[in-house]
mmCIF file of C-alpha atoms in Angstrom:
data_model
loop_
_atom_site.group_PDB
_atom_site.id
_atom_site.type_symbol
_atom_site.label_atom_id
_atom_site.label_comp_id
_atom_site.label_asym_id
_atom_site.label_seq_id
_atom_site.Cartn_x
_atom_site.Cartn_y
_atom_site.Cartn_z
ATOM 1 C CA UNK A 829 0.000 0.000 0.000
ATOM 2 C CA UNK A 830 1.299 3.431 -0.871
ATOM 3 C CA UNK A 831 -0.372 5.102 2.088
ATOM 4 C CA UNK A 832 1.380 2.867 4.584
ATOM 5 C CA UNK A 833 4.588 2.257 2.664
ATOM 6 C CA UNK A 834 8.188 2.245 3.793
ATOM 7 C CA UNK A 835 11.419 2.532 1.788
ATOM 8 C CA UNK A 836 15.118 2.062 2.312
ATOM 9 C CA UNK A 837 17.356 4.965 1.255
ATOM 10 C CA UNK A 838 19.150 3.060 -1.491
ATOM 11 C CA UNK A 839 19.019 5.758 -4.147
ATOM 12 C CA UNK A 840 20.851 9.086 -4.388
ATOM 13 C CA UNK A 841 19.120 12.100 -2.910
ATOM 14 C CA UNK A 842 17.682 14.720 -5.231
ATOM 15 C CA UNK A 843 18.048 18.322 -4.108
ATOM 16 C CA UNK A 844 14.823 20.117 -3.302
ATOM 17 C CA UNK A 845 14.417 23.180 -5.522
ATOM 18 C CA UNK A 846 11.550 25.553 -4.636
ATOM 19 C CA UNK A 847 9.677 26.766 -7.695
ATOM 20 C CA UNK A 848 7.687 29.626 -6.176
ATOM 21 C CA UNK A 849 4.075 30.624 -6.718
ATOM 22 C CA UNK A 850 4.609 33.663 -8.886
ATOM 23 C CA UNK A 851 4.222 36.035 -5.941
ATOM 24 C CA UNK A 852 7.704 35.814 -4.557
ATOM 25 C CA UNK A 853 6.794 32.910 -2.257
ATOM 26 C CA UNK A 854 8.715 29.663 -2.740
ATOM 27 C CA UNK A 855 6.230 27.071 -1.573
ATOM 28 C CA UNK A 856 6.245 24.357 -4.267
ATOM 29 C CA UNK A 857 9.074 21.852 -4.564
ATOM 30 C CA UNK A 858 9.774 18.718 -6.657
ATOM 31 C CA UNK A 859 11.017 15.377 -5.388
ATOM 32 C CA UNK A 860 12.087 12.622 -7.772
ATOM 33 C CA UNK A 861 11.863 8.989 -6.687
ATOM 34 C CA UNK A 862 13.901 6.305 -8.445
ATOM 35 C CA UNK A 863 11.102 3.729 -8.331
ATOM 36 C CA UNK A 864 7.333 3.924 -8.453
ATOM 37 C CA UNK A 865 5.036 2.775 -5.608
ATOM 38 C CA UNK A 866 4.095 -0.252 -7.735
ATOM 39 C CA UNK A 867 7.701 -1.503 -7.468
ATOM 40 C CA UNK A 868 8.546 -0.641 -3.871
ATOM 41 C CA UNK A 869 7.762 1.771 -1.096
ATOM 42 C CA UNK A 870 8.191 5.485 -0.555
ATOM 43 C CA UNK A 871 8.884 5.714 3.156
ATOM 44 C CA UNK A 872 5.951 7.961 3.983
ATOM 45 C CA UNK A 873 2.256 7.881 4.812
ATOM 46 C CA UNK A 874 -0.130 9.926 2.679
ATOM 47 C CA UNK A 875 -3.431 10.559 4.426
ATOM 48 C CA UNK A 876 -6.577 12.595 3.743
ATOM 49 C CA UNK A 877 -7.016 15.859 5.586
ATOM 50 C CA UNK A 878 -9.960 18.235 5.322
ATOM 51 C CA UNK A 879 -9.535 21.986 5.427
ATOM 52 C CA UNK A 880 -12.092 23.204 7.996
ATOM 53 C CA UNK A 881 -12.280 26.546 6.213
ATOM 54 C CA UNK A 882 -13.844 25.233 2.992
ATOM 55 C CA UNK A 883 -14.378 21.488 3.586
ATOM 56 C CA UNK A 884 -12.000 20.519 0.778
ATOM 57 C CA UNK A 885 -10.014 17.290 1.132
ATOM 58 C CA UNK A 886 -6.306 17.077 0.328
ATOM 59 C CA UNK A 887 -3.659 14.355 0.237
ATOM 60 C CA UNK A 888 -1.051 15.202 2.872
ATOM 61 C CA UNK A 889 2.256 13.626 3.919
ATOM 62 C CA UNK A 890 1.419 12.790 7.528
ATOM 63 C CA UNK A 891 4.377 10.567 8.531
ATOM 64 C CA UNK A 892 7.946 9.994 7.352
ATOM 65 C CA UNK A 893 9.936 6.853 8.151
ATOM 66 C CA UNK A 894 13.364 7.656 9.653
ATOM 67 C CA UNK A 895 16.216 7.239 7.141
ATOM 68 C CA UNK A 896 13.767 6.519 4.321
ATOM 69 C CA UNK A 897 14.077 7.680 0.727
ATOM 70 C CA UNK A 898 11.354 10.312 1.252
ATOM 71 C CA UNK A 899 13.096 11.711 4.321
ATOM 72 C CA UNK A 900 16.501 11.830 2.648
ATOM 73 C CA UNK A 901 15.123 13.523 -0.451
ATOM 74 C CA UNK A 902 13.789 16.413 1.616
ATOM 75 C CA UNK A 903 10.071 15.657 1.782
ATOM 76 C CA UNK A 904 8.626 17.871 4.495
ATOM 77 C CA UNK A 905 6.073 16.555 6.973
ATOM 78 C CA UNK A 906 2.695 18.152 6.320
ATOM 79 C CA UNK A 907 3.295 18.767 2.596
ATOM 80 C CA UNK A 908 0.327 18.639 0.231
ATOM 81 C CA UNK A 909 0.678 16.659 -3.022
ATOM 82 C CA UNK A 910 0.081 18.933 -6.015
ATOM 83 C CA UNK A 911 1.299 16.924 -9.026
ATOM 84 C CA UNK A 912 2.340 13.366 -9.885
ATOM 85 C CA UNK A 913 4.534 13.572 -12.975
ATOM 86 C CA UNK A 914 2.450 15.784 -15.274
ATOM 87 C CA UNK A 915 -0.895 14.980 -13.668
ATOM 88 C CA UNK A 916 -2.356 17.880 -11.659
ATOM 89 C CA UNK A 917 -3.923 16.414 -8.503
ATOM 90 C CA UNK A 918 -4.065 19.646 -6.505
ATOM 91 C CA UNK A 919 -7.877 19.687 -6.567
ATOM 92 C CA UNK A 920 -8.333 15.936 -6.195
ATOM 93 C CA UNK A 921 -9.392 14.155 -2.989
ATOM 94 C CA UNK A 922 -7.051 11.730 -1.260
ATOM 95 C CA UNK A 923 -8.369 8.540 -2.888
ATOM 96 C CA UNK A 924 -7.979 9.986 -6.392
ATOM 97 C CA UNK A 925 -4.371 10.943 -5.630
ATOM 98 C CA UNK A 926 -3.668 7.453 -4.314
ATOM 99 C CA UNK A 927 -5.192 5.886 -7.420
ATOM 100 C CA UNK A 928 -2.929 8.051 -9.599
ATOM 101 C CA UNK A 929 0.097 6.765 -7.657
ATOM 102 C CA UNK A 930 -1.058 3.146 -7.962
ATOM 103 C CA UNK A 931 -1.346 3.461 -11.740
ATOM 104 C CA UNK A 932 2.211 4.713 -12.259
ATOM 105 C CA UNK A 933 4.388 2.691 -14.598
ATOM 106 C CA UNK A 934 7.583 1.150 -13.170
ATOM 107 C CA UNK A 935 10.542 3.527 -13.051
ATOM 108 C CA UNK A 936 11.375 7.015 -11.775
ATOM 109 C CA UNK A 937 8.638 9.562 -11.180
ATOM 110 C CA UNK A 938 8.404 13.115 -9.883
ATOM 111 C CA UNK A 939 6.076 14.395 -7.210
ATOM 112 C CA UNK A 940 5.359 18.102 -6.757
ATOM 113 C CA UNK A 941 4.575 19.078 -3.175
ATOM 114 C CA UNK A 942 3.551 22.224 -1.354
ATOM 115 C CA UNK A 943 5.344 23.124 1.868
ATOM 116 C CA UNK A 944 3.309 22.818 5.092
ATOM 117 C CA UNK A 945 0.706 25.479 5.710
ATOM 118 C CA UNK A 946 -1.996 25.960 8.373
ATOM 119 C CA UNK A 947 -3.259 22.392 7.934
ATOM 120 C CA UNK A 948 0.041 21.006 9.240
ATOM 121 C CA UNK A 949 -0.968 21.931 12.793
ATOM 122 C CA UNK A 950 -3.434 19.046 12.766
ATOM 123 C CA UNK A 951 -0.488 16.654 12.417
ATOM 124 C CA UNK A 952 1.281 18.210 15.387
ATOM 125 C CA UNK A 953 -1.835 17.672 17.490
ATOM 126 C CA UNK A 954 -1.836 13.958 16.640
ATOM 127 C CA UNK A 955 1.638 13.171 18.118
ATOM 128 C CA UNK A 956 2.525 14.632 21.502
ATOM 129 C CA UNK A 957 4.341 13.923 24.743
ATOM 130 C CA UNK A 958 1.498 13.946 27.271
ATOM 131 C CA UNK A 959 0.671 13.304 30.883
ATOM 132 C CA UNK A 960 -1.307 10.084 31.301
ATOM 133 C CA UNK A 961 -3.092 8.306 34.113
ATOM 134 C CA UNK A 962 -5.357 5.275 34.026
ATOM 135 C CA UNK A 963 -7.567 4.543 37.016
ATOM 136 C CA UNK A 964 -11.181 4.297 38.153
ATOM 137 C CA UNK A 965 -13.548 7.073 37.142
ATOM 138 C CA UNK A 966 -13.211 10.189 35.004
ATOM 139 C CA UNK A 967 -11.559 12.429 37.588
ATOM 140 C CA UNK A 968 -7.874 13.402 37.271
ATOM 141 C CA UNK A 969 -5.284 12.277 39.844
ATOM 142 C CA UNK A 970 -5.442 13.948 43.251
ATOM 143 C CA UNK A 971 -1.764 14.935 43.092
ATOM 144 C CA UNK A 972 0.427 15.967 40.190
ATOM 145 C CA UNK A 973 2.966 13.277 41.108
ATOM 146 C CA UNK A 974 0.414 10.592 40.210
ATOM 147 C CA UNK A 975 0.521 11.528 36.529
ATOM 148 C CA UNK A 976 2.778 9.489 34.269
ATOM 149 C CA UNK A 977 4.175 10.455 30.856
ATOM 150 C CA UNK A 978 3.752 8.854 27.427
ATOM 151 C CA UNK A 979 4.336 9.810 23.812
ATOM 152 C CA UNK A 980 0.913 9.569 22.164
ATOM 153 C CA UNK A 981 0.521 8.928 18.441
ATOM 154 C CA UNK A 982 -2.869 8.911 16.748
ATOM 155 C CA UNK A 983 -2.576 7.064 13.436
ATOM 156 C CA UNK A 984 0.953 7.217 12.063
ATOM 157 C CA UNK A 985 3.045 4.594 10.293
ATOM 158 C CA UNK A 986 2.011 1.669 12.495
ATOM 159 C CA UNK A 987 -1.741 2.128 12.683
ATOM 160 C CA UNK A 988 -4.820 3.380 10.917
ATOM 161 C CA UNK A 989 -6.155 6.844 11.594
ATOM 162 C CA UNK A 990 -8.156 5.667 14.640
ATOM 163 C CA UNK A 991 -5.280 3.827 16.375
ATOM 164 C CA UNK A 992 -4.173 5.655 19.538
ATOM 165 C CA UNK A 993 -0.728 4.341 20.529
ATOM 166 C CA UNK A 994 1.082 5.005 23.815
ATOM 167 C CA UNK A 995 4.888 4.978 23.546
ATOM 168 C CA UNK A 996 7.363 5.563 26.365
ATOM 169 C CA UNK A 997 8.911 8.489 24.500
ATOM 170 C CA UNK A 998 9.401 9.959 21.036
ATOM 171 C CA UNK A 999 12.697 8.055 20.886
ATOM 172 C CA UNK A 1000 10.833 4.798 21.587
ATOM 173 C CA UNK A 1001 8.444 5.601 18.732
ATOM 174 C CA UNK A 1002 11.304 6.310 16.307
ATOM 175 C CA UNK A 1003 13.094 3.095 17.327
ATOM 176 C CA UNK A 1004 9.977 1.030 16.616
ATOM 177 C CA UNK A 1005 9.512 2.729 13.235
ATOM 178 C CA UNK A 1006 13.143 2.070 12.320
ATOM 179 C CA UNK A 1007 12.877 -1.598 13.348
ATOM 180 C CA UNK A 1008 9.685 -1.960 11.313
ATOM 181 C CA UNK A 1009 11.277 -0.333 8.269
ATOM 182 C CA UNK A 1010 14.270 -2.688 8.458
ATOM 183 C CA UNK A 1011 12.057 -5.743 9.077
ATOM 184 C CA UNK A 1012 13.652 -6.325 12.483
ATOM 185 C CA UNK A 1013 11.609 -8.262 15.046
ATOM 186 C CA UNK A 1014 10.024 -6.056 17.699
ATOM 187 C CA UNK A 1015 10.120 -7.523 21.230
ATOM 188 C CA UNK A 1016 6.680 -7.998 22.748
ATOM 189 C CA UNK A 1017 7.464 -5.693 25.645
ATOM 190 C CA UNK A 1018 8.342 -2.912 23.191
ATOM 191 C CA UNK A 1019 4.984 -2.997 21.384
ATOM 192 C CA UNK A 1020 2.984 0.054 22.497
ATOM 193 C CA UNK A 1021 -0.407 -0.088 24.136
ATOM 194 C CA UNK A 1022 -2.910 0.612 21.361
ATOM 195 C CA UNK A 1023 -6.556 1.640 21.471
ATOM 196 C CA UNK A 1024 -8.738 1.167 18.407
ATOM 197 C CA UNK A 1025 -10.989 4.186 18.785
ATOM 198 C CA UNK A 1026 -14.591 3.860 17.699
ATOM 199 C CA UNK A 1027 -18.051 5.274 18.393
ATOM 200 C CA UNK A 1028 -18.448 3.094 21.512
ATOM 201 C CA UNK A 1029 -15.586 4.867 23.257
ATOM 202 C CA UNK A 1030 -16.735 7.480 25.761
ATOM 203 C CA UNK A 1031 -14.945 10.814 25.611
ATOM 204 C CA UNK A 1032 -14.990 13.501 28.270
ATOM 205 C CA UNK A 1033 -14.721 17.253 27.664
ATOM 206 C CA UNK A 1034 -11.508 19.243 27.938
ATOM 207 C CA UNK A 1035 -11.168 20.371 31.556
ATOM 208 C CA UNK A 1036 -8.581 21.814 33.931
ATOM 209 C CA UNK A 1037 -7.159 20.646 37.256
ATOM 210 C CA UNK A 1038 -5.200 22.997 39.524
ATOM 211 C CA UNK A 1039 -2.478 21.491 41.703
ATOM 212 C CA UNK A 1040 -0.509 23.232 44.440
ATOM 213 C CA UNK A 1041 3.204 22.501 44.286
ATOM 214 C CA UNK A 1042 5.540 23.241 47.169
ATOM 215 C CA UNK A 1043 8.655 24.822 45.653
ATOM 216 C CA UNK A 1044 11.407 25.793 48.110
ATOM 217 C CA UNK A 1045 8.943 26.450 50.897
ATOM 218 C CA UNK A 1046 6.473 28.450 48.808
ATOM 219 C CA UNK A 1047 3.248 27.328 47.142
ATOM 220 C CA UNK A 1048 2.805 27.502 43.388
ATOM 221 C CA UNK A 1049 -0.281 26.798 41.292
ATOM 222 C CA UNK A 1050 0.199 24.299 38.462
ATOM 223 C CA UNK A 1051 -2.592 23.850 35.914
ATOM 224 C CA UNK A 1052 -3.084 20.644 33.942
ATOM 225 C CA UNK A 1053 -5.429 20.643 30.961
ATOM 226 C CA UNK A 1054 -6.848 17.185 30.361
ATOM 227 C CA UNK A 1055 -9.668 14.989 29.061
ATOM 228 C CA UNK A 1056 -10.658 11.392 29.721
ATOM 229 C CA UNK A 1057 -11.256 8.470 27.389
ATOM 230 C CA UNK A 1058 -13.006 5.215 28.292
ATOM 231 C CA UNK A 1059 -12.837 1.973 26.314
ATOM 232 C CA UNK A 1060 -16.061 -0.061 25.929
ATOM 233 C CA UNK A 1061 -14.036 -3.054 27.168
ATOM 234 C CA UNK A 1062 -13.287 -1.370 30.485
ATOM 235 C CA UNK A 1063 -16.021 -1.324 33.151
ATOM 236 C CA UNK A 1064 -14.640 1.323 35.497
ATOM 237 C CA UNK A 1065 -11.216 2.546 34.420
ATOM 238 C CA UNK A 1066 -10.635 5.474 32.088
ATOM 239 C CA UNK A 1067 -7.523 6.960 30.528
ATOM 240 C CA UNK A 1068 -6.790 10.558 31.446
ATOM 241 C CA UNK A 1069 -4.623 12.525 28.984
ATOM 242 C CA UNK A 1070 -3.218 15.899 29.980
ATOM 243 C CA UNK A 1071 -0.594 18.562 29.450
ATOM 244 C CA UNK A 1072 1.227 21.014 31.716
ATOM 245 C CA UNK A 1073 2.846 23.088 29.003
ATOM 246 C CA UNK A 1074 0.181 24.171 26.551
ATOM 247 C CA UNK A 1075 -3.634 23.814 26.726
ATOM 248 C CA UNK A 1076 -3.834 23.955 22.921
ATOM 249 C CA UNK A 1077 -1.986 20.597 22.736
ATOM 250 C CA UNK A 1078 -4.809 18.843 24.577
ATOM 251 C CA UNK A 1079 -7.537 20.767 22.764
ATOM 252 C CA UNK A 1080 -6.012 19.776 19.428
ATOM 253 C CA UNK A 1081 -5.570 16.125 20.425
ATOM 254 C CA UNK A 1082 -9.136 16.062 21.786
ATOM 255 C CA UNK A 1083 -10.405 17.294 18.403
ATOM 256 C CA UNK A 1084 -8.389 14.588 16.652
ATOM 257 C CA UNK A 1085 -9.860 11.883 18.906
ATOM 258 C CA UNK A 1086 -13.379 13.098 18.067
ATOM 259 C CA UNK A 1087 -12.602 12.694 14.355
ATOM 260 C CA UNK A 1088 -10.958 9.278 14.910
ATOM 261 C CA UNK A 1089 -14.019 7.957 16.788
ATOM 262 C CA UNK A 1090 -16.257 8.960 13.899
ATOM 263 C CA UNK A 1091 -13.912 7.560 11.246
ATOM 264 C CA UNK A 1092 -13.945 4.134 12.875
ATOM 265 C CA UNK A 1093 -12.187 1.386 10.940
ATOM 266 C CA UNK A 1094 -11.039 -2.102 11.901
ATOM 267 C CA UNK A 1095 -7.396 -2.824 12.646
ATOM 268 C CA UNK A 1096 -5.642 -5.955 13.790
ATOM 269 C CA UNK A 1097 -4.927 -4.870 17.368
ATOM 270 C CA UNK A 1098 -7.666 -5.086 19.969
ATOM 271 C CA UNK A 1099 -8.890 -2.357 22.285
ATOM 272 C CA UNK A 1100 -6.978 -1.833 25.485
ATOM 273 C CA UNK A 1101 -8.717 -2.473 28.768
#
């Protein structure tokens, strides 16, 4: 599959040369691949994303495999596909773009991409280092020390768009991606906890919890923005996801979870308890 494809960097890199848009803004660039998706893999995920301003769907580069051909050739995360060889796909929905890629003849091809714009923020919301806590009920932990930390990825290279994965860190995520790309076995204990989000998951609103930290003898307010998520396979426990640094991180991730629950699809992993 092109949308979930990986590639080894076995071909020389092609310099990225911005073409410009005629208004002094260099925002279009070409990337040439040595083989077509019908022969191998590209090392990136291309997913649909809808512009909330006009409802139009685009094909966007949402993930890049470390050390892949796409990464080495300068493909930028969040880029929109504009052309495939001489075929203009800038106004085409995601599935039409993917069909164009599937129909390519064997051999080199060129892809024209547009550098990330406002839509790229949606990708940032879908992969974040967050505070996490799983226990009974929807309430957050009583103390800040009871929160743990995980790197959350919604979708990505190892799951469909509704797969919420909990990694130990961003480094852990990159190590798993690299092992997958090189066909290395992944130890069972390294496989992340994964939730297959669907309409039966219960989702709480974005809320705020204020903690009082004792810093060098003085009290300091610490605010955690969070929401809770409950699997249909869990009777009492819910997963709380929060952030200390930026409320917009949690608001963005919350919006992504809403979309993922609606766009429910089946994947091989089961729901977490």
